[in-house]
Short mmCIF file of N, CA, C and O in Angstrom, two decimals:
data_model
loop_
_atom_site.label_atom_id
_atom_site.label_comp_id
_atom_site.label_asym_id
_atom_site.label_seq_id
_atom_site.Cartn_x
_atom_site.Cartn_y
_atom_site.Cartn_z
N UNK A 1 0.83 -1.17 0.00
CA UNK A 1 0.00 0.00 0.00
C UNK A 1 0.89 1.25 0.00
O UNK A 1 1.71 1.31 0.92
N UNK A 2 0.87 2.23 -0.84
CA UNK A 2 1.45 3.25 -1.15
C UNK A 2 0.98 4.11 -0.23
O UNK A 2 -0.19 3.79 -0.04
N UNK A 3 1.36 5.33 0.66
CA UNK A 3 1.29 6.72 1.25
C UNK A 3 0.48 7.54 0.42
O UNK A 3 0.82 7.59 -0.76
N UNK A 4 -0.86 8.43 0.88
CA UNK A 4 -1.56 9.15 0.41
C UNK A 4 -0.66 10.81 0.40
O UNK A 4 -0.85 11.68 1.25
N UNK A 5 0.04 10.90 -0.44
CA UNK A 5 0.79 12.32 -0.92
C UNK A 5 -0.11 13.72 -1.55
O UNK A 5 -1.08 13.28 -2.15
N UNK A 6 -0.09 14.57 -1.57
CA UNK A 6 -0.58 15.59 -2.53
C UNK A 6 -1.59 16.38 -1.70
O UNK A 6 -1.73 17.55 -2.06
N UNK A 7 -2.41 15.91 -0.52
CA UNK A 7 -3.35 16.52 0.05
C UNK A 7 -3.33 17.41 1.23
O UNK A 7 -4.25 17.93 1.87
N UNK A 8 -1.78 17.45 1.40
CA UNK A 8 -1.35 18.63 2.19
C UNK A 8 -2.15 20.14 2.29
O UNK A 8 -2.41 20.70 3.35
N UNK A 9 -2.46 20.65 0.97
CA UNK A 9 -3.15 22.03 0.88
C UNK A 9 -4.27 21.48 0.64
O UNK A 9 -4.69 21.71 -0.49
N UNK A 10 -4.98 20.77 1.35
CA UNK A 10 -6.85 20.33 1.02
C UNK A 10 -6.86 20.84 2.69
O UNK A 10 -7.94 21.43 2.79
N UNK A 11 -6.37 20.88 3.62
CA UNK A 11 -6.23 21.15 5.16
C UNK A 11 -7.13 22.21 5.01
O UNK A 11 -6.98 23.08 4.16
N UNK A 12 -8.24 22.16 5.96
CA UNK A 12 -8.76 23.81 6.64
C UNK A 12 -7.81 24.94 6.88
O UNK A 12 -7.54 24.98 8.08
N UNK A 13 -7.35 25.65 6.36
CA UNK A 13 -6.94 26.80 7.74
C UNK A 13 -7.62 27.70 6.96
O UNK A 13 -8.22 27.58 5.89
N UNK A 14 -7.35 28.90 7.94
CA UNK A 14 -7.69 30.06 7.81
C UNK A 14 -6.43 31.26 7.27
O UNK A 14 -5.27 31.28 7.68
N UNK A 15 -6.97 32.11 6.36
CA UNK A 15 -5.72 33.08 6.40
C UNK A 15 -5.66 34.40 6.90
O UNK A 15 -5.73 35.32 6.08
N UNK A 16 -5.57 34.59 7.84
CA UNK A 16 -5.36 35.92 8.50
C UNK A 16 -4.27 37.06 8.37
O UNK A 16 -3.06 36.87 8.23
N UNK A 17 -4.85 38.17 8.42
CA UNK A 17 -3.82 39.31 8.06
C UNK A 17 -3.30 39.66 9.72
O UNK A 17 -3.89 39.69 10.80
N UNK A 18 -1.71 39.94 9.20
CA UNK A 18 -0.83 40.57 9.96
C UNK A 18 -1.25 41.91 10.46
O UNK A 18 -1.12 42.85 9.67
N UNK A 19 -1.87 42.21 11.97
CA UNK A 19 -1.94 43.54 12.96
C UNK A 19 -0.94 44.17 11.99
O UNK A 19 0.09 43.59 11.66
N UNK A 20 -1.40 45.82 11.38
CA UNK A 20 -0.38 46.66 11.23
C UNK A 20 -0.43 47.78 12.44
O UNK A 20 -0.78 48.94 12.26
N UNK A 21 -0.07 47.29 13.57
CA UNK A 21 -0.21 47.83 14.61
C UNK A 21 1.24 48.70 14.93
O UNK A 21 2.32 48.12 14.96
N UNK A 22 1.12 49.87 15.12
CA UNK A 22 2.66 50.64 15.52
C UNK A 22 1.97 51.97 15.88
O UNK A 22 0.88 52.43 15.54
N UNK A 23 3.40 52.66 17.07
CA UNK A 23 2.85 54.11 17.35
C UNK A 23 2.41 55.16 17.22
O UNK A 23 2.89 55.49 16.14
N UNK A 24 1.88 55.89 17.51
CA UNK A 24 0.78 56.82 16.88
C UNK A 24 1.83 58.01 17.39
O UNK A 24 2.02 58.33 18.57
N UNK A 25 2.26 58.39 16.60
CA UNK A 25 3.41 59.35 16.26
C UNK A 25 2.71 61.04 16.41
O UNK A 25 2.18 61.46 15.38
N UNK A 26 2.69 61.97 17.64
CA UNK A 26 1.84 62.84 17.73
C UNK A 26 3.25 64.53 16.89
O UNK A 26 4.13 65.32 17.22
N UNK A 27 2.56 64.13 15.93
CA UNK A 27 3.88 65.19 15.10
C UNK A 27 3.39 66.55 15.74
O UNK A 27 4.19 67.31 15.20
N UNK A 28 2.59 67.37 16.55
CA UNK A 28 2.30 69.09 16.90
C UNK A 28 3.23 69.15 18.21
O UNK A 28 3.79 70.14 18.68
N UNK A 29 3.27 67.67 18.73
CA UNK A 29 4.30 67.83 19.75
C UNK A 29 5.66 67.36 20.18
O UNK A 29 6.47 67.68 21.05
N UNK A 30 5.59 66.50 19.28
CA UNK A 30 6.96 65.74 18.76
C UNK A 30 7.27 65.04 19.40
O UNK A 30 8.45 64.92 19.69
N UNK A 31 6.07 64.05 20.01
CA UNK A 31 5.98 62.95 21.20
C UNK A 31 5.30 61.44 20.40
O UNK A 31 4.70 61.54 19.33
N UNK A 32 5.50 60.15 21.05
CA UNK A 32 4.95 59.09 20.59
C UNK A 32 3.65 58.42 21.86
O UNK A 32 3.81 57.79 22.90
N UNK A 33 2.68 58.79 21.33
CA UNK A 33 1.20 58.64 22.06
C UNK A 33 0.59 57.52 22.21
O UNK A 33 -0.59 57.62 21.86
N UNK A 34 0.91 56.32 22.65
CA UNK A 34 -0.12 54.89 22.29
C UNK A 34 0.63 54.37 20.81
O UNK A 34 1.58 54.71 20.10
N UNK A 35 -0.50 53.30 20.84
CA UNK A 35 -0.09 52.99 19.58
C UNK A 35 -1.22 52.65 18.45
O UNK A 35 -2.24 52.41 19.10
N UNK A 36 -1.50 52.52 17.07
CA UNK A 36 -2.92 52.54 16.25
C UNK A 36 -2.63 51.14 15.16
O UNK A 36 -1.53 50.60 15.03
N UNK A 37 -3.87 50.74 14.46
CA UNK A 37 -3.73 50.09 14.33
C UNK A 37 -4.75 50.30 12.61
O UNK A 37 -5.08 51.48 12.48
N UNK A 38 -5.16 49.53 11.60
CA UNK A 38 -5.68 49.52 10.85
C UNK A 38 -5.59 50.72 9.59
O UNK A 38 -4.48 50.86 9.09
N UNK A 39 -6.72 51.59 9.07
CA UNK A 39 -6.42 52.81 8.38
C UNK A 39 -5.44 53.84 8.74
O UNK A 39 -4.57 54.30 8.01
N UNK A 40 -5.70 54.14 9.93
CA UNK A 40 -4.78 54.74 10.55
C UNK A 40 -3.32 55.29 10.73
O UNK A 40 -2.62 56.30 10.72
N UNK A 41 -3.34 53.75 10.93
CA UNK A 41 -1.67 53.23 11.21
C UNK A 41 -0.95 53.58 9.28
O UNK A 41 0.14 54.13 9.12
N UNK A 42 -1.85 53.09 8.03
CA UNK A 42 -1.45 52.78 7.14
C UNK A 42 -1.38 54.66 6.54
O UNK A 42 -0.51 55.09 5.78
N UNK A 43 -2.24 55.30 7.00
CA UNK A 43 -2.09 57.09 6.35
C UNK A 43 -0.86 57.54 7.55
O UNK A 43 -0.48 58.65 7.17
N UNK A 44 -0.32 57.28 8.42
CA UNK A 44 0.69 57.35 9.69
C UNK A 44 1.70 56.89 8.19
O UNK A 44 2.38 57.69 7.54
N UNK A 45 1.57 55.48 7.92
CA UNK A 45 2.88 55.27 7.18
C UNK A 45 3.63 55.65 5.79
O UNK A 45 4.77 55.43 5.40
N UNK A 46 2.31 56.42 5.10
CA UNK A 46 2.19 57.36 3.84
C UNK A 46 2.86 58.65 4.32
O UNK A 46 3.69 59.15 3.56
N UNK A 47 2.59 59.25 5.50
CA UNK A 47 3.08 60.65 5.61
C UNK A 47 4.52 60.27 6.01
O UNK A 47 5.37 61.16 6.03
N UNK A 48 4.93 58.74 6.38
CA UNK A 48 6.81 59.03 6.76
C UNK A 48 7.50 58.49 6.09
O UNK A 48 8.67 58.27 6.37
N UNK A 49 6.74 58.04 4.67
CA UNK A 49 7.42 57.69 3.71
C UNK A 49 7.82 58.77 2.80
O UNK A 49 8.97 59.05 2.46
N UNK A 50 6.25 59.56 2.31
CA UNK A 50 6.47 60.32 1.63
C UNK A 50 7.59 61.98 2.36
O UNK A 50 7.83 63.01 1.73
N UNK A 51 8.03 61.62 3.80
CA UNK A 51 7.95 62.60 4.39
C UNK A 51 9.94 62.52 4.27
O UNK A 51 10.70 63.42 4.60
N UNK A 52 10.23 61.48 3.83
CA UNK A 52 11.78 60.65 4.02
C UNK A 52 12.02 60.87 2.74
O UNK A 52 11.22 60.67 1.83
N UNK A 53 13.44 61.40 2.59
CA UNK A 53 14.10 61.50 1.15
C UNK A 53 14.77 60.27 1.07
O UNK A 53 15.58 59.82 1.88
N UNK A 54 14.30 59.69 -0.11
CA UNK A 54 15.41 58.17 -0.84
C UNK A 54 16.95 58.53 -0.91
O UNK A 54 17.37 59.64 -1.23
N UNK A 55 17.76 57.42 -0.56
CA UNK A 55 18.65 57.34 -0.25
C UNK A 55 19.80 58.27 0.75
O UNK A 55 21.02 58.13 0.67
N UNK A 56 19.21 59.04 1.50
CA UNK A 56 19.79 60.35 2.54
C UNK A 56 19.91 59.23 3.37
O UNK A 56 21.02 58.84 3.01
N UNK A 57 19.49 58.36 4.32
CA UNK A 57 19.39 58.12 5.37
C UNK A 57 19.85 56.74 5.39
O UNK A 57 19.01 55.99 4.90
N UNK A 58 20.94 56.15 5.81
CA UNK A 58 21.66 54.62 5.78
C UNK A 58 20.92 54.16 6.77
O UNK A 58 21.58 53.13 6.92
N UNK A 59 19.82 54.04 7.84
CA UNK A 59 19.27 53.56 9.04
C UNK A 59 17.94 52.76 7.67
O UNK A 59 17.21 51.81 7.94
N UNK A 60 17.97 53.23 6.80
CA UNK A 60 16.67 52.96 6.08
C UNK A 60 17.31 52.32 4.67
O UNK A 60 18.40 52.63 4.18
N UNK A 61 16.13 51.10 4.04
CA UNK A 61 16.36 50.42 3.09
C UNK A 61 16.50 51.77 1.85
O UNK A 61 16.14 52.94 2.02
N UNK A 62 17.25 51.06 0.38
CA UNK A 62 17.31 52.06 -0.71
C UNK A 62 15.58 52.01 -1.23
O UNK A 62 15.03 52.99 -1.73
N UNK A 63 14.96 50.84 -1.02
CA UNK A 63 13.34 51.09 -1.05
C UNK A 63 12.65 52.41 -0.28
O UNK A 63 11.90 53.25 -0.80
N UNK A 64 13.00 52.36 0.75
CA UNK A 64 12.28 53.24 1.26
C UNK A 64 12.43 55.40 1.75
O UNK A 64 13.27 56.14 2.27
N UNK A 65 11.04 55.53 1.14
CA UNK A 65 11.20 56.50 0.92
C UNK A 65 10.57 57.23 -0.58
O UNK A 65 9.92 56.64 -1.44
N UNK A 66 10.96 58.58 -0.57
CA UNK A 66 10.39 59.28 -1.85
C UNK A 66 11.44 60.24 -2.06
O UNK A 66 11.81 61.02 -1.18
N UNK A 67 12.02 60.18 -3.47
CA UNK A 67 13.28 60.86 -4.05
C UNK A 67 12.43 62.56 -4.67
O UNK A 67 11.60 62.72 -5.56
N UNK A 68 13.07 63.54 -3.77
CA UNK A 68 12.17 64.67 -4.43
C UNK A 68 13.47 65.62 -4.71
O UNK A 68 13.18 66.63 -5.35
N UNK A 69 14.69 65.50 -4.39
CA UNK A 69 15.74 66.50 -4.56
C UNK A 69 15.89 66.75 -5.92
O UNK A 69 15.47 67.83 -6.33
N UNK A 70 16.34 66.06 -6.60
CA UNK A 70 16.07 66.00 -7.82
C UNK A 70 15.41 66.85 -9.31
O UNK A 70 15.65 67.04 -10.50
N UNK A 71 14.35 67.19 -8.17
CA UNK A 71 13.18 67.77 -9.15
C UNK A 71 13.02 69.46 -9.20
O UNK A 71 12.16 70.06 -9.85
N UNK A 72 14.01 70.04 -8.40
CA UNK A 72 14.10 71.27 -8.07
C UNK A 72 14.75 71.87 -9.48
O UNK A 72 15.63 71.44 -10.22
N UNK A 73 14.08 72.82 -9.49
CA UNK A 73 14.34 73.58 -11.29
C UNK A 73 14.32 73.20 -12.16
O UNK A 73 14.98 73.59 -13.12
N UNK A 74 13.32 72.00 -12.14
CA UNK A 74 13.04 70.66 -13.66
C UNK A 74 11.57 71.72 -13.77
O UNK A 74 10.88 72.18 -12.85
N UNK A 75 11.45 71.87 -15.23
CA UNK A 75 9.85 72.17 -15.67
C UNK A 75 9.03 71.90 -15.31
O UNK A 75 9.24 70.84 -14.72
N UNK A 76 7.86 72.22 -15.22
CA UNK A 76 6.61 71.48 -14.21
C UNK A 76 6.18 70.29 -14.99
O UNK A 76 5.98 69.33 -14.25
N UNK A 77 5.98 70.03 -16.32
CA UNK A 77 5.39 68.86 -16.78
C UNK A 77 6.07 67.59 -16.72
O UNK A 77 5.44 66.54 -16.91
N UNK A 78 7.74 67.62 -16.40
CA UNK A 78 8.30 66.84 -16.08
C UNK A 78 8.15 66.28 -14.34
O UNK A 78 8.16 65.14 -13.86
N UNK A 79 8.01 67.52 -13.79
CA UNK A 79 8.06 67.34 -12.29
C UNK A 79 6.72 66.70 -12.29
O UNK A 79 6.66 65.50 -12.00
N UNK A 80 5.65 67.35 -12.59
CA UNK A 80 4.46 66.31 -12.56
C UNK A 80 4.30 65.08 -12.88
O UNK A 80 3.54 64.41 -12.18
N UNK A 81 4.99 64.43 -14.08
CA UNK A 81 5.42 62.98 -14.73
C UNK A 81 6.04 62.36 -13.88
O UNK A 81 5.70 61.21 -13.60
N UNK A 82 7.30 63.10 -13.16
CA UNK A 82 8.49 62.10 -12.35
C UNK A 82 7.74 62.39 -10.59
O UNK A 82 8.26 61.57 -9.83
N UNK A 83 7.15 62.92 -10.15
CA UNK A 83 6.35 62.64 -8.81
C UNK A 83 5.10 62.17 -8.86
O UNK A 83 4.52 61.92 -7.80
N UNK A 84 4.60 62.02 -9.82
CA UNK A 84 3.21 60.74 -9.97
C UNK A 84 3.96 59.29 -9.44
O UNK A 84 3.85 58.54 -8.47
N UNK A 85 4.71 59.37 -10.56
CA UNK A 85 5.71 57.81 -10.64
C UNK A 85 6.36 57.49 -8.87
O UNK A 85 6.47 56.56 -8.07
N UNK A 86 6.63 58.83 -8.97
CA UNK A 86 7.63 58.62 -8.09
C UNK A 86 6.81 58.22 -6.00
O UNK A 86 7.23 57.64 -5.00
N UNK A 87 5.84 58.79 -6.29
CA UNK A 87 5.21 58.31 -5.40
C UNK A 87 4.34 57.47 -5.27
O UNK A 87 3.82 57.29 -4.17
N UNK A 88 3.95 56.74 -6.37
CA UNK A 88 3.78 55.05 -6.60
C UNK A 88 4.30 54.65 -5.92
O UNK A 88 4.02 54.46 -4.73
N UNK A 89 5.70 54.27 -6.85
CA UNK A 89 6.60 53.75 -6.31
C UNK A 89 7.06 53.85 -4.84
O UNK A 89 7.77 52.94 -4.43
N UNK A 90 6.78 54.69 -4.15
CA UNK A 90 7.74 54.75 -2.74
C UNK A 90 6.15 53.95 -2.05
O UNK A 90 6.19 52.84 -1.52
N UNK A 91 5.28 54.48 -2.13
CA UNK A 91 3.64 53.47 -1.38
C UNK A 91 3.91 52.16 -2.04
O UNK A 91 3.32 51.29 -1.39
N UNK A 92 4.70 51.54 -3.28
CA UNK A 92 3.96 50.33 -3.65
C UNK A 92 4.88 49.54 -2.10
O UNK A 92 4.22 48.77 -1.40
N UNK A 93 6.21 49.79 -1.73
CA UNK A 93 6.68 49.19 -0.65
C UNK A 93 5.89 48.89 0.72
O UNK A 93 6.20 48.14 1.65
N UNK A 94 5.00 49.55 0.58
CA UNK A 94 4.25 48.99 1.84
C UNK A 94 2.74 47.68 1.17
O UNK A 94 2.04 47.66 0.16
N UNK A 95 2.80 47.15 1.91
CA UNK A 95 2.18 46.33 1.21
C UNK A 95 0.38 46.30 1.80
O UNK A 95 -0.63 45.75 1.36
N UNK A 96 0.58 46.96 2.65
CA UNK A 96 -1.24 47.33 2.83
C UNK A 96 -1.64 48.23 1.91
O UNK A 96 -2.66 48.90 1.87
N UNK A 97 -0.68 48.16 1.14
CA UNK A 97 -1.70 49.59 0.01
C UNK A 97 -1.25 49.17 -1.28
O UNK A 97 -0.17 49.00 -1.84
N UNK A 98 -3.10 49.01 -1.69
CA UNK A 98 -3.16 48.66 -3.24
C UNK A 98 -3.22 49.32 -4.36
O UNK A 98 -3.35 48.59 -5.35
N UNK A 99 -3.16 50.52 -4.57
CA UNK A 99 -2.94 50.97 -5.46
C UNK A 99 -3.04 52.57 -5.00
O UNK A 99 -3.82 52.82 -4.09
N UNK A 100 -2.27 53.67 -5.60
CA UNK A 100 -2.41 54.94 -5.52
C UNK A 100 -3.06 55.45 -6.69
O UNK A 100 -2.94 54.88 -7.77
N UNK A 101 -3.94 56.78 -6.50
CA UNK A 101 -4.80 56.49 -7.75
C UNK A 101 -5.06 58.48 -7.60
O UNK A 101 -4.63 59.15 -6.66
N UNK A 102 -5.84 59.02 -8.77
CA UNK A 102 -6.71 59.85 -9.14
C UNK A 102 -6.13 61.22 -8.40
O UNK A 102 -6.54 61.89 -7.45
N UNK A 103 -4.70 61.36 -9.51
CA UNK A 103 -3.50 62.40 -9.21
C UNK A 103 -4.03 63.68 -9.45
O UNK A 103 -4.40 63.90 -10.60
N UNK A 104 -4.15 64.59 -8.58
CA UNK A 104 -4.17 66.19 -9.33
C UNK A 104 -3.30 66.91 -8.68
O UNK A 104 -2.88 66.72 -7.54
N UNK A 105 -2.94 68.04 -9.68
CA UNK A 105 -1.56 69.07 -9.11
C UNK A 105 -2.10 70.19 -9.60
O UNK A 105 -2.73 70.50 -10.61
N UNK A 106 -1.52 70.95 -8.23
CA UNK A 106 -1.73 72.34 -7.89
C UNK A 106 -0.41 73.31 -7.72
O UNK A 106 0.13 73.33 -6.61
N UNK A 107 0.00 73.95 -8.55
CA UNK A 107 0.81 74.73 -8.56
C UNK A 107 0.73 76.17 -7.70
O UNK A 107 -0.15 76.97 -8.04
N UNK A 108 1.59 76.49 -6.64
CA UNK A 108 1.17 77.57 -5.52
C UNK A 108 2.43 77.92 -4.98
O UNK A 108 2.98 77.55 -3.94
N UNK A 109 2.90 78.95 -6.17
CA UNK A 109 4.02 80.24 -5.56
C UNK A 109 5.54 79.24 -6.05
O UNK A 109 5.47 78.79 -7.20
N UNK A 110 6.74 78.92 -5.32
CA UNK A 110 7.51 77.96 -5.63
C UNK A 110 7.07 76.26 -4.88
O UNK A 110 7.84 75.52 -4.28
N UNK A 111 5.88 76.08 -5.12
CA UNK A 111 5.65 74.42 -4.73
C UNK A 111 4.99 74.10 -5.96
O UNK A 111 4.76 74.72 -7.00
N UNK A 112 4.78 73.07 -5.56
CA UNK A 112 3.69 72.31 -6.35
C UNK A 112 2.47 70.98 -5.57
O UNK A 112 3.15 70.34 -4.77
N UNK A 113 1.72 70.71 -5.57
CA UNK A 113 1.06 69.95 -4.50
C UNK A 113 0.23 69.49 -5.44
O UNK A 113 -0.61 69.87 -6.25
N UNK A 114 1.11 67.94 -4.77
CA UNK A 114 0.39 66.39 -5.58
C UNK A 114 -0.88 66.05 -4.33
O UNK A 114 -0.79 66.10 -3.10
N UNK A 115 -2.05 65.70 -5.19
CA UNK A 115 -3.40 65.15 -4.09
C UNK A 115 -3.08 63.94 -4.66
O UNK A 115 -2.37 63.72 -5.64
N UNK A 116 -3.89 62.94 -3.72
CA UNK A 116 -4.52 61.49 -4.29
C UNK A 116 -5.11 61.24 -3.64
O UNK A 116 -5.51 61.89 -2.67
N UNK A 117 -5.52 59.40 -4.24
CA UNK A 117 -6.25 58.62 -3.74
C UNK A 117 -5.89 57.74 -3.16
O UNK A 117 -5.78 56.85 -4.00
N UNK A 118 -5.51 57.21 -1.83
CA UNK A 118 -4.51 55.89 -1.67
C UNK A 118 -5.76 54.90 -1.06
O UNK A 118 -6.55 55.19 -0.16
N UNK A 119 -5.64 53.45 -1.98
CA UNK A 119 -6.56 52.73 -1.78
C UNK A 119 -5.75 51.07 -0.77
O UNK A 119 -4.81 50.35 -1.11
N UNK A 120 -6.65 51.00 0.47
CA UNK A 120 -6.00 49.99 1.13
C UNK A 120 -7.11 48.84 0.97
O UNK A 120 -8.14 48.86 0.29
N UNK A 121 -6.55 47.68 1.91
CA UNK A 121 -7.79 47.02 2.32
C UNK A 121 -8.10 47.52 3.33
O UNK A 121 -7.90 46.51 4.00
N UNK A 122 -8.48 48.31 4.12
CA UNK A 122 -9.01 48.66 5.47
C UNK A 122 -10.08 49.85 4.67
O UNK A 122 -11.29 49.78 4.86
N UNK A 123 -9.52 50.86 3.81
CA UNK A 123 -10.38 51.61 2.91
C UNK A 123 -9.78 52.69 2.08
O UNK A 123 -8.77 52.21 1.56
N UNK A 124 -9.92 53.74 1.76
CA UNK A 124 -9.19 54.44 1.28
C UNK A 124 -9.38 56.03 1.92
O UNK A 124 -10.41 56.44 2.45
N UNK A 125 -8.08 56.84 1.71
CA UNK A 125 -8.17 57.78 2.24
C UNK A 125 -7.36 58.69 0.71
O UNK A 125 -7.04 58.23 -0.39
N UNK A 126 -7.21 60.22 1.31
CA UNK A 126 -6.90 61.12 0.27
C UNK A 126 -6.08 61.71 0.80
O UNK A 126 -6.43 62.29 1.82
N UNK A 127 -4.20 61.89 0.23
CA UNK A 127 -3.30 62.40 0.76
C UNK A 127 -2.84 63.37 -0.03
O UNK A 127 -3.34 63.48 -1.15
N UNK A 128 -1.72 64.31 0.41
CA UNK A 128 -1.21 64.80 -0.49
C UNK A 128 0.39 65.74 -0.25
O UNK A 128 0.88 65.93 0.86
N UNK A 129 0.81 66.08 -1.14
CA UNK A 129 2.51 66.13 -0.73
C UNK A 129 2.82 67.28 -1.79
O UNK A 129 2.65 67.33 -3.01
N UNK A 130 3.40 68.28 -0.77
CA UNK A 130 4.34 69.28 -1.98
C UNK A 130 5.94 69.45 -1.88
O UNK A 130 6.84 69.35 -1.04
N UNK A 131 5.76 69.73 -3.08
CA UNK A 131 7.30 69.53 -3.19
C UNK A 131 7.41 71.00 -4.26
O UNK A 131 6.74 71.37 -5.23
N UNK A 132 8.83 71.69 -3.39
CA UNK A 132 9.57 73.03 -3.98
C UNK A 132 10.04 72.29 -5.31
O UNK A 132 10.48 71.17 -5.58
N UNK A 133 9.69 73.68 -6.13
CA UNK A 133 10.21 73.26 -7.43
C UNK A 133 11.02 74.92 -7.69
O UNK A 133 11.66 75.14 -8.72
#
């Protein structure tokens, strides 16, 4: 009689998501308050990504982060092209967030200010980031 092989993944389980549970970072006073967990926690991790320049900081992966030095005295239609992209890319590293979406830019004095849509599984919220040009 031969061993019944192959039915390893026929097993019940369940798949549960990983707590994105971490501190609730109180930036007006420059103190760390408790800690949050769900939507929350995930717009907490959009503002210190987008808030971190790529590659400045050796404590942090070359993933992480958003490259904006760069873009200072580039034309606006380029700067608009290379910070769409560019802040994809720095959200696709977190992995509670599925897609960034429904870009508009506002040009105001020497900035420029990217809005969006950042869509999670917990839900979606609307961020946004300027950057001197």
């Amino acid at each position: 009689m031969l061993p019944e092989t192959g039915n390893i993944l026929r097993q019940d389980f369940k798949i549960r998501q990983k707590p994105s549970k971490t501190y609730r970072l109180d930036l007006k006073n420059g103190r760390i308050t408790g800690k949050i967990d769900g939507l929350e926690a995930v717009r907490q991790s959009v503002y210190c990504i987008l808030n971190t320049e790529r590659f400045d900081w050796l404590i942090y992966s070359w993933n992480y982060g958003c490259q904006r030095k760069d873009l200072l005295g580039q034309p606006m239609d380029l700067v608009q092209a290379k910070l769409k992209k560019r802040i994809r890319e720095a959200l696709a590293q977190d992995q509670r967030i599925r897609s960034v979406e429904a870009f508009s830019f506002t040009q105001n004095g020497k900035g420029l200010t990217a809005a969006f849509t950042v869509k999670t599984g917990s839900g979606d919220f609307n961020a946004e980031k300027e950057v001197e040009i």
